[in-house]
Short mmCIF file of C-alpha atoms and ligand atoms in Angstrom, two decimals:
data_model
loop_
_atom_site.label_atom_id
_atom_site.label_comp_id
_atom_site.label_asym_id
_atom_site.label_seq_id
_atom_site.Cartn_x
_atom_site.Cartn_y
_atom_site.Cartn_z
CA MET A 416 -15.47 -10.12 -27.37
CA ASN A 417 -12.23 -12.03 -27.59
CA SER A 418 -11.05 -10.98 -24.20
CA ARG A 419 -14.48 -11.85 -22.77
CA ARG A 420 -14.24 -15.30 -24.36
CA ASN A 421 -10.71 -15.76 -23.02
CA PHE A 422 -11.92 -14.70 -19.62
CA LEU A 423 -14.78 -17.18 -19.65
CA GLN A 424 -12.44 -19.97 -20.76
CA LYS A 425 -10.08 -19.15 -17.91
CA LEU A 426 -13.03 -18.96 -15.57
CA ALA A 427 -14.33 -22.36 -16.60
CA ALA A 428 -10.89 -23.78 -15.84
CA SER A 429 -10.68 -21.98 -12.52
CA VAL A 430 -14.10 -23.09 -11.29
CA VAL A 431 -12.67 -26.60 -11.09
CA THR A 432 -9.89 -25.35 -8.86
CA PHE A 433 -11.82 -22.74 -6.84
CA PRO A 434 -15.40 -23.90 -6.54
CA LEU A 435 -16.06 -21.50 -3.67
CA LEU A 436 -15.58 -18.27 -5.61
CA SER A 437 -18.60 -16.06 -5.02
CA SER A 438 -20.57 -14.71 -7.96
CA GLU A 439 -19.52 -11.25 -6.74
CA ALA A 440 -15.88 -12.22 -6.94
CA ILE A 441 -16.35 -13.66 -10.40
CA ALA A 442 -18.18 -10.52 -11.56
CA CYS A 443 -15.44 -8.40 -10.06
CA MET A 444 -12.70 -10.33 -11.82
CA GLU A 445 -14.59 -10.04 -15.08
CA GLN A 446 -14.88 -6.28 -14.71
CA THR A 447 -11.33 -5.67 -13.55
CA GLY A 448 -9.60 -8.32 -15.60
CA SER A 449 -7.78 -9.23 -12.39
CA MET A 450 -7.35 -12.94 -12.49
CA VAL A 451 -4.52 -14.60 -10.70
CA GLN A 452 -3.49 -17.75 -12.53
CA ASP A 453 -2.75 -21.08 -10.95
CA GLY A 454 0.84 -21.54 -9.97
CA PRO A 455 3.20 -22.07 -7.08
CA PRO A 456 2.06 -20.40 -3.85
CA LEU A 457 3.97 -17.52 -2.31
CA ARG A 458 4.80 -18.67 1.22
CA VAL A 459 4.91 -15.62 3.46
CA ALA A 460 6.24 -14.88 6.95
CA ILE A 461 4.60 -11.85 8.55
CA MET A 462 6.90 -9.68 10.66
CA GLY A 463 5.13 -7.58 13.32
CA LEU A 464 1.95 -9.20 14.62
CA GLY A 465 0.11 -5.96 15.37
CA SER A 466 -3.16 -4.55 14.20
CA TYR A 467 -2.44 -4.45 10.45
CA GLY A 468 -0.44 -7.70 10.48
CA THR A 469 -3.51 -9.39 11.96
CA ARG A 470 -5.74 -7.94 9.24
CA VAL A 471 -3.40 -9.23 6.55
CA ALA A 472 -3.23 -12.70 8.12
CA GLU A 473 -7.04 -12.94 8.29
CA ALA A 474 -7.37 -11.78 4.66
CA MET A 475 -4.78 -14.32 3.52
CA LYS A 476 -7.08 -17.15 4.61
CA ASP A 477 -9.01 -16.51 1.37
CA CYS A 478 -5.96 -16.22 -0.88
CA LYS A 479 -5.46 -18.58 -3.80
CA ARG A 480 -1.76 -17.96 -4.33
CA ALA A 481 -0.39 -16.53 -1.05
CA ARG A 482 -0.05 -18.59 2.11
CA LEU A 483 0.98 -17.63 5.64
CA THR A 484 3.74 -20.05 6.67
CA GLY A 485 5.80 -18.13 9.23
CA VAL A 486 5.94 -15.34 11.79
CA ILE A 487 8.55 -12.94 13.17
CA SER A 488 7.61 -11.25 16.42
CA GLY A 489 9.04 -9.80 19.61
CA THR A 490 6.09 -11.09 21.65
CA PRO A 491 6.22 -14.84 22.47
CA ALA A 492 2.53 -14.95 23.51
CA LYS A 493 1.45 -13.66 20.09
CA ILE A 494 3.59 -16.31 18.39
CA THR A 495 1.88 -19.09 20.37
CA ASN A 496 -1.52 -17.64 19.55
CA TRP A 497 -0.76 -17.33 15.81
CA GLN A 498 0.76 -20.82 15.71
CA SER A 499 -2.51 -22.39 16.80
CA LYS A 500 -4.71 -20.00 14.82
CA TYR A 501 -2.86 -20.34 11.50
CA ASN A 502 -1.23 -23.72 11.95
CA ILE A 503 2.35 -22.43 11.90
CA PRO A 504 5.06 -24.94 12.89
CA GLU A 505 7.63 -24.01 15.55
CA LYS A 506 10.48 -24.13 13.00
CA ASN A 507 8.89 -21.22 11.08
CA CYS A 508 8.73 -18.87 14.11
CA TYR A 509 11.38 -16.21 14.70
CA ASN A 510 12.08 -13.13 16.78
CA TYR A 511 13.90 -9.91 15.79
CA GLU A 512 17.22 -11.23 17.10
CA ASN A 513 17.30 -14.55 15.25
CA PHE A 514 15.29 -14.00 12.07
CA ASP A 515 18.41 -13.85 9.86
CA ARG A 516 18.31 -17.66 10.17
CA ILE A 517 15.27 -17.59 7.92
CA LYS A 518 17.78 -17.94 5.08
CA ASP A 519 17.99 -21.65 5.87
CA ASN A 520 14.21 -22.10 5.82
CA PRO A 521 12.92 -23.48 2.51
CA ASP A 522 9.24 -23.05 3.61
CA ILE A 523 9.37 -19.25 3.39
CA ASP A 524 9.66 -17.32 0.10
CA ALA A 525 8.92 -13.80 1.33
CA VAL A 526 8.85 -11.68 4.47
CA TYR A 527 6.06 -9.11 4.87
CA VAL A 528 7.38 -6.29 7.07
CA ILE A 529 4.50 -4.74 9.08
CA THR A 530 6.43 -3.05 11.89
CA PRO A 531 6.57 0.68 12.78
CA ASN A 532 7.96 2.88 9.97
CA ALA A 533 11.41 3.51 11.48
CA LEU A 534 12.14 -0.22 11.58
CA HIS A 535 11.32 -0.92 7.92
CA ARG A 536 14.80 -0.14 6.61
CA GLU A 537 16.63 -2.55 8.91
CA HIS A 538 13.97 -5.25 8.65
CA VAL A 539 13.80 -5.14 4.84
CA ILE A 540 17.56 -5.17 4.39
CA ARG A 541 18.03 -8.10 6.78
CA ALA A 542 15.25 -10.10 5.07
CA ALA A 543 16.83 -9.39 1.67
CA LYS A 544 20.26 -10.47 2.92
CA ALA A 545 18.61 -13.71 4.05
CA GLY A 546 17.66 -14.25 0.41
CA LYS A 547 13.90 -13.70 0.84
CA HIS A 548 11.62 -11.50 -1.27
CA VAL A 549 10.27 -8.61 0.75
CA ILE A 550 6.91 -6.90 0.96
CA CYS A 551 7.13 -3.75 3.08
CA GLU A 552 4.33 -1.65 4.48
CA LYS A 553 3.92 2.02 3.65
CA PRO A 554 5.68 4.34 4.11
CA MET A 555 8.50 2.17 2.79
CA ALA A 556 11.05 4.12 4.90
CA LEU A 557 11.56 7.41 6.71
CA ASN A 558 13.10 9.24 3.75
CA ALA A 559 14.38 8.78 0.20
CA LYS A 560 17.95 8.07 1.32
CA GLU A 561 16.81 5.08 3.36
CA GLY A 562 14.44 4.01 0.58
CA GLN A 563 17.28 4.02 -1.95
CA GLU A 564 19.41 1.86 0.37
CA MET A 565 16.56 -0.66 0.60
CA VAL A 566 16.05 -0.75 -3.18
CA ASP A 567 19.82 -1.23 -3.66
CA ALA A 568 20.04 -3.98 -1.02
CA CYS A 569 17.19 -5.95 -2.61
CA LYS A 570 18.74 -5.59 -6.06
CA LYS A 571 22.09 -6.77 -4.73
CA ALA A 572 20.47 -9.78 -3.03
CA ASN A 573 18.51 -10.50 -6.21
CA VAL A 574 15.17 -10.48 -4.41
CA LYS A 575 12.02 -8.51 -5.19
CA LEU A 576 10.91 -5.58 -3.04
CA LEU A 577 7.21 -4.65 -3.08
CA VAL A 578 5.31 -2.05 -1.05
CA GLY A 579 1.89 -2.78 0.47
CA TYR A 580 -0.01 -0.38 -1.79
CA ARG A 581 -3.33 -2.25 -1.63
CA MET A 582 -5.24 0.46 -3.55
CA HIS A 583 -3.27 -0.42 -6.69
CA PHE A 584 -5.46 -3.52 -6.98
CA GLU A 585 -8.81 -1.97 -5.99
CA PRO A 586 -11.40 -2.39 -8.77
CA LYS A 587 -13.06 1.07 -8.69
CA THR A 588 -9.67 2.76 -8.52
CA LEU A 589 -8.52 0.68 -11.49
CA GLU A 590 -11.65 1.62 -13.45
CA ILE A 591 -10.90 5.33 -13.05
CA ILE A 592 -7.31 4.73 -14.13
CA ARG A 593 -8.62 2.87 -17.19
CA MET A 594 -10.97 5.76 -18.05
CA ARG A 595 -8.16 8.28 -17.69
CA LYS A 596 -5.76 6.20 -19.80
CA GLU A 597 -8.34 5.74 -22.54
CA GLY A 598 -9.02 9.47 -22.69
CA GLU A 599 -12.59 9.25 -21.39
CA LEU A 600 -11.92 12.05 -18.89
CA GLY A 601 -10.14 14.24 -21.47
CA LYS A 602 -7.04 16.18 -20.48
CA ILE A 603 -6.51 15.89 -16.73
CA MET A 604 -6.52 19.32 -15.08
CA PHE A 605 -6.95 18.82 -11.33
CA PHE A 606 -6.80 16.30 -8.50
CA GLN A 607 -7.91 16.77 -4.92
CA GLY A 608 -6.88 14.29 -2.21
CA LEU A 609 -8.16 14.49 1.35
CA SER A 610 -6.61 11.97 3.75
CA GLY A 611 -7.03 12.04 7.49
CA PHE A 612 -8.49 10.77 10.72
CA ALA A 613 -8.58 11.97 14.32
CA ILE A 614 -5.83 10.00 16.05
CA GLY A 615 -6.48 8.67 19.56
CA ASP A 616 -4.01 7.45 22.20
CA PRO A 617 -1.23 10.07 22.55
CA GLY A 618 1.21 7.35 23.68
CA GLN A 619 1.17 5.30 20.46
CA TRP A 620 4.24 4.90 18.20
CA ARG A 621 2.51 6.88 15.39
CA LEU A 622 3.00 10.02 17.52
CA LYS A 623 6.67 9.34 18.28
CA LYS A 624 9.04 10.93 15.80
CA GLU A 625 11.71 8.27 16.38
CA LEU A 626 9.37 5.40 15.36
CA ALA A 627 7.01 7.14 12.92
CA GLY A 628 9.50 9.43 11.20
CA GLY A 629 6.93 12.24 11.14
CA GLY A 630 3.22 12.52 11.64
CA ALA A 631 0.06 12.29 9.56
CA LEU A 632 1.92 12.81 6.27
CA MET A 633 3.97 9.59 6.69
CA ASP A 634 0.97 7.58 7.81
CA ILE A 635 -2.15 8.79 5.99
CA GLY A 636 -1.12 11.75 3.81
CA ILE A 637 0.92 9.27 1.77
CA TYR A 638 -2.40 7.98 0.34
CA SER A 639 -3.05 11.38 -1.25
CA ILE A 640 0.54 11.58 -2.52
CA ASN A 641 0.39 8.14 -4.06
CA GLY A 642 -3.20 8.68 -5.25
CA ALA A 643 -2.34 11.97 -6.95
CA ARG A 644 0.29 10.11 -8.98
CA TYR A 645 -1.88 7.17 -10.09
CA MET A 646 -4.95 9.30 -10.67
CA VAL A 647 -3.21 12.04 -12.70
CA GLY A 648 -0.88 9.49 -14.32
CA GLU A 649 2.23 11.70 -14.13
CA GLU A 650 5.09 12.40 -11.75
CA PRO A 651 5.07 15.79 -9.99
CA VAL A 652 7.77 18.36 -10.84
CA TRP A 653 7.19 20.74 -7.93
CA VAL A 654 5.58 20.89 -4.50
CA THR A 655 4.48 23.63 -2.13
CA ALA A 656 3.25 22.93 1.40
CA GLN A 657 1.93 24.59 4.55
CA GLU A 658 1.65 23.14 8.08
CA THR A 659 -0.83 23.98 10.81
CA LYS A 660 -0.72 22.67 14.38
CA THR A 661 -3.60 23.14 16.82
CA ASP A 662 -2.32 20.79 19.55
CA PRO A 663 1.46 21.12 20.08
CA GLU A 664 1.23 19.02 23.25
CA LYS A 665 -0.06 15.96 21.37
CA PHE A 666 1.85 16.65 18.16
CA LYS A 667 5.43 17.21 19.32
CA PRO A 668 8.12 18.83 17.13
CA GLY A 669 8.72 16.70 14.03
CA VAL A 670 5.25 15.09 14.26
CA ASP A 671 2.96 16.88 11.81
CA GLU A 672 -0.71 17.22 12.67
CA THR A 673 -1.98 18.85 9.46
CA ILE A 674 -0.19 19.65 6.21
CA GLN A 675 -1.77 21.04 3.07
CA PHE A 676 0.33 20.47 -0.02
CA GLN A 677 0.12 21.16 -3.71
CA LEU A 678 1.78 19.23 -6.54
CA GLY A 679 2.43 20.45 -10.09
CA PHE A 680 2.69 18.00 -13.00
CA PRO A 681 4.49 18.37 -16.35
CA SER A 682 1.19 18.62 -18.31
CA GLY A 683 0.12 21.61 -16.20
CA ALA A 684 -2.27 19.57 -14.05
CA VAL A 685 -2.20 20.44 -10.36
CA ALA A 686 -3.10 18.58 -7.18
CA SER A 687 -4.29 20.07 -3.91
CA CYS A 688 -4.15 17.76 -0.89
CA LEU A 689 -4.79 17.72 2.84
CA SER A 690 -3.14 15.33 5.30
CA THR A 691 -4.27 15.37 8.92
CA TYR A 692 -4.42 13.55 12.25
CA SER A 693 -7.18 15.77 13.61
CA MET A 694 -10.26 15.36 11.38
CA ASN A 695 -12.50 12.37 10.86
CA ASN A 696 -14.46 11.56 7.69
CA LEU A 697 -11.62 12.76 5.51
CA ASP A 698 -11.04 10.16 2.81
CA ARG A 699 -11.87 11.57 -0.61
CA PHE A 700 -10.32 11.74 -4.10
CA PHE A 701 -11.61 13.96 -6.90
CA LEU A 702 -10.17 13.99 -10.42
CA ASN A 703 -11.22 16.53 -13.01
CA GLY A 704 -10.53 16.43 -16.75
CA THR A 705 -11.75 18.44 -19.74
CA LYS A 706 -14.31 15.74 -20.64
CA GLY A 707 -15.35 14.37 -17.26
CA PHE A 708 -14.68 13.74 -13.59
CA ALA A 709 -14.23 10.87 -11.16
CA GLU A 710 -14.65 10.84 -7.42
CA LEU A 711 -14.09 8.27 -4.69
CA GLN A 712 -15.39 8.62 -1.13
CA PRO A 713 -14.24 6.70 0.78
CA SER A 714 -11.21 6.47 -1.44
CA THR A 715 -8.53 4.53 0.45
CA GLY A 716 -10.15 3.01 3.56
CA TYR A 717 -10.62 -0.74 3.84
CA GLY A 718 -13.82 -0.43 1.87
CA PRO A 719 -16.19 -0.83 0.35
CA ILE A 720 -14.83 2.06 -1.71
CA LYS A 721 -17.59 4.14 -3.24
CA GLY A 722 -17.37 6.30 -6.31
CA ARG A 723 -18.92 7.85 -9.36
CA THR A 724 -17.86 9.52 -12.55
CA ASN A 725 -19.66 11.85 -14.96
CA LYS A 726 -21.03 8.61 -16.48
CA GLY A 727 -22.63 7.42 -13.23
CA GLU A 728 -21.99 5.24 -10.19
CA LEU A 729 -19.03 2.88 -10.15
CA THR A 730 -20.41 -0.61 -9.60
CA GLN A 731 -17.35 -2.86 -9.39
CA PRO A 732 -17.95 -5.10 -6.36
CA HIS A 733 -15.89 -4.96 -3.20
CA MET A 734 -13.31 -7.63 -2.48
CA THR A 735 -11.15 -7.65 0.65
CA HIS A 736 -8.21 -5.46 -0.34
CA GLN A 737 -5.52 -7.47 1.40
CA THR A 738 -6.73 -10.78 -0.12
CA VAL A 739 -6.52 -9.39 -3.65
CA GLN A 740 -3.24 -7.62 -2.90
CA MET A 741 -1.54 -10.77 -1.62
CA ASP A 742 -2.74 -12.92 -4.52
CA GLU A 743 -1.60 -10.29 -7.01
CA MET A 744 1.74 -9.91 -5.23
CA ALA A 745 2.21 -13.68 -5.37
CA ALA A 746 1.73 -13.50 -9.14
CA ILE A 747 4.13 -10.52 -9.39
CA ILE A 748 6.83 -12.32 -7.41
CA MET A 749 6.34 -15.87 -8.68
CA ASP A 750 5.24 -15.27 -12.29
CA GLY A 751 6.68 -11.81 -13.06
CA LYS A 752 3.15 -10.41 -13.60
CA GLN A 753 3.09 -6.65 -14.29
CA PRO A 754 0.48 -4.77 -12.21
CA VAL A 755 -1.47 -1.86 -13.75
CA VAL A 756 0.16 0.48 -11.23
CA SER A 757 3.60 -0.52 -10.00
CA VAL A 758 4.05 -1.66 -6.38
CA ASP A 759 7.82 -2.10 -6.43
CA GLY A 760 10.51 -0.46 -4.32
CA GLU A 761 11.06 2.28 -6.93
CA GLU A 762 7.39 3.18 -6.57
CA GLY A 763 7.78 3.42 -2.77
CA LEU A 764 10.91 5.52 -3.29
CA ARG A 765 9.04 8.04 -5.49
CA ASP A 766 6.58 8.72 -2.66
CA LEU A 767 9.47 9.15 -0.22
CA LYS A 768 11.09 11.74 -2.53
CA ILE A 769 7.82 13.67 -2.52
CA ILE A 770 7.52 13.37 1.28
CA ASP A 771 11.07 14.75 1.65
CA ALA A 772 10.15 17.64 -0.67
CA ILE A 773 6.91 18.40 1.24
CA TYR A 774 8.77 18.59 4.56
CA GLU A 775 11.39 20.81 2.90
CA ALA A 776 8.66 23.08 1.48
CA VAL A 777 6.99 23.34 4.91
CA LYS A 778 10.31 24.41 6.43
CA SER A 779 11.35 26.89 3.75
CA GLY A 780 7.92 28.14 2.69
CA LYS A 781 9.21 27.89 -0.88
CA LYS A 782 8.28 25.93 -3.97
CA VAL A 783 10.52 22.84 -4.15
CA LYS A 784 11.41 21.42 -7.55
CA LEU A 785 11.36 17.66 -7.95
CA THR A 786 12.97 15.13 -10.26
CA ILE A 787 11.50 11.70 -9.73
P1 NDP B 535 0.76 -1.82 15.40
O1 NDP B 535 1.34 -0.99 16.49
O2 NDP B 535 -0.62 -2.31 15.57
O3 NDP B 535 1.69 -3.09 15.15
C1 NDP B 535 3.07 -2.98 14.92
C2 NDP B 535 3.75 -4.25 15.42
O4 NDP B 535 5.15 -4.13 15.15
C3 NDP B 535 3.67 -4.48 16.92
O5 NDP B 535 2.48 -5.12 17.32
C4 NDP B 535 4.88 -5.33 17.18
O6 NDP B 535 4.57 -6.68 16.85
C5 NDP B 535 5.89 -4.85 16.14
N1 NDP B 535 6.93 -3.99 16.72
C6 NDP B 535 8.26 -4.24 16.65
N2 NDP B 535 8.96 -3.29 17.26
C7 NDP B 535 8.05 -2.40 17.75
C8 NDP B 535 8.17 -1.20 18.49
N3 NDP B 535 9.37 -0.69 18.86
N4 NDP B 535 7.05 -0.53 18.81
C9 NDP B 535 5.84 -0.98 18.45
N5 NDP B 535 5.66 -2.13 17.74
C10 NDP B 535 6.77 -2.84 17.40
O7 NDP B 535 0.92 -0.97 14.05
P2 NDP B 535 0.15 -1.20 12.69
O8 NDP B 535 -0.02 -2.65 12.46
O9 NDP B 535 -1.04 -0.35 12.64
O10 NDP B 535 1.21 -0.59 11.62
C11 NDP B 535 2.37 -1.28 11.21
C12 NDP B 535 2.80 -0.81 9.82
O11 NDP B 535 1.76 -1.08 8.90
C13 NDP B 535 3.08 0.68 9.71
O12 NDP B 535 4.16 0.92 8.87
C14 NDP B 535 1.81 1.26 9.10
O13 NDP B 535 2.03 2.43 8.35
C15 NDP B 535 1.38 0.11 8.20
N6 NDP B 535 -0.07 0.07 7.99
C16 NDP B 535 -0.55 -0.06 6.72
C17 NDP B 535 -1.89 -0.09 6.47
C18 NDP B 535 -2.40 -0.28 5.08
O14 NDP B 535 -3.61 -0.17 4.88
N7 NDP B 535 -1.56 -0.56 4.12
C19 NDP B 535 -2.86 0.06 7.56
C20 NDP B 535 -2.27 0.13 8.88
C21 NDP B 535 -0.93 0.15 9.06
P3 NDP B 535 5.25 -7.92 17.64
O15 NDP B 535 4.75 -7.78 19.04
O16 NDP B 535 4.73 -9.09 16.93
O17 NDP B 535 6.74 -7.76 17.53
#
């Protein structure tokens, strides 16, 4: 009751500030408890104006706490286009050669790195050295060694490092995590994660080892890795993995097409996952405990996410993932808010340690022990 009353008090205050909140959004915030408080905005420069960068920029139009104030791009025509579309002044526009100068720009608090995977390490470390907080897309880096260097560099520069794990703020996902934490599913025994899509254009960077760092596992399988951890609520202690390749022409050496992997957790729970670049309609999580189950399908796409548990359909309303993510990240960076599931550099590093172990298990055919 108390928390409901507190919520309604906060809501009454917020209606003055945000009269355009939809009833769906209000209902969603009530159900998830996700409510970003007023406060200073996080002024963000997006680096890499590609397909996902564009999606983030569009979603940020509806943010309450995060604001797009700058861009970093290697394509002058995109910069001009974004300047007029998002009202970005010339002095807040950079390219990859000169963006270290961002350190002298008081209009930018954080850089959001949305470039191909192999560039994340350099881009994050340079942004950190320029004294800016950094949000980095998944996978945070190509391997745990690089990830550790990025975490260390951000610590040294005294800036925050977050990873773009948008599902950590998704209401139906959070409801399952709440049920698991409160024991409503009993002892967790099993998780299944299926993550994949049939990839198109063979010339794209996602199919180039030097830019992608691998194949489907780095790009889409990471959702099952990360999901296994937040669904089960433990860190894995071993992995086994098997690779299959049906098209060695498209999927060159070092670029995985399909990997099945299994994770073992300290409690005895196990996860069985599939990561692939050659099957569509593969986006499903299933969690099984001694008292109940939860399933999400789709589980990590842009939504709406759909799901049910042994108690019935999950009804939390859909909100644009990237809008919620950026508002929540603003509160994490500016107010020190603690998210339900961490999105910091250490969290990104844990997934990279598991990715390293999966590739090692594929190579050796053996069970690989993990300490995370
Ligand atoms: P795109 O290819 O659409 O965009 C990447 C952008 O990076 C390019 O448009 C370009 O922007 C810049 N870039 C800089 N150097 C290079 C280079 N050598 N080759 C290609 N592009 C370069 O990729 P996405 O936007 O789909 O993916 C970017 C990152 O975002 C990846 O790490 C990916 O995993 C992640 N992602 C995350 C998603 C999520 O849901 N969290 C969803 C999709 C992607 P410019 O011309 O401005 O320099």
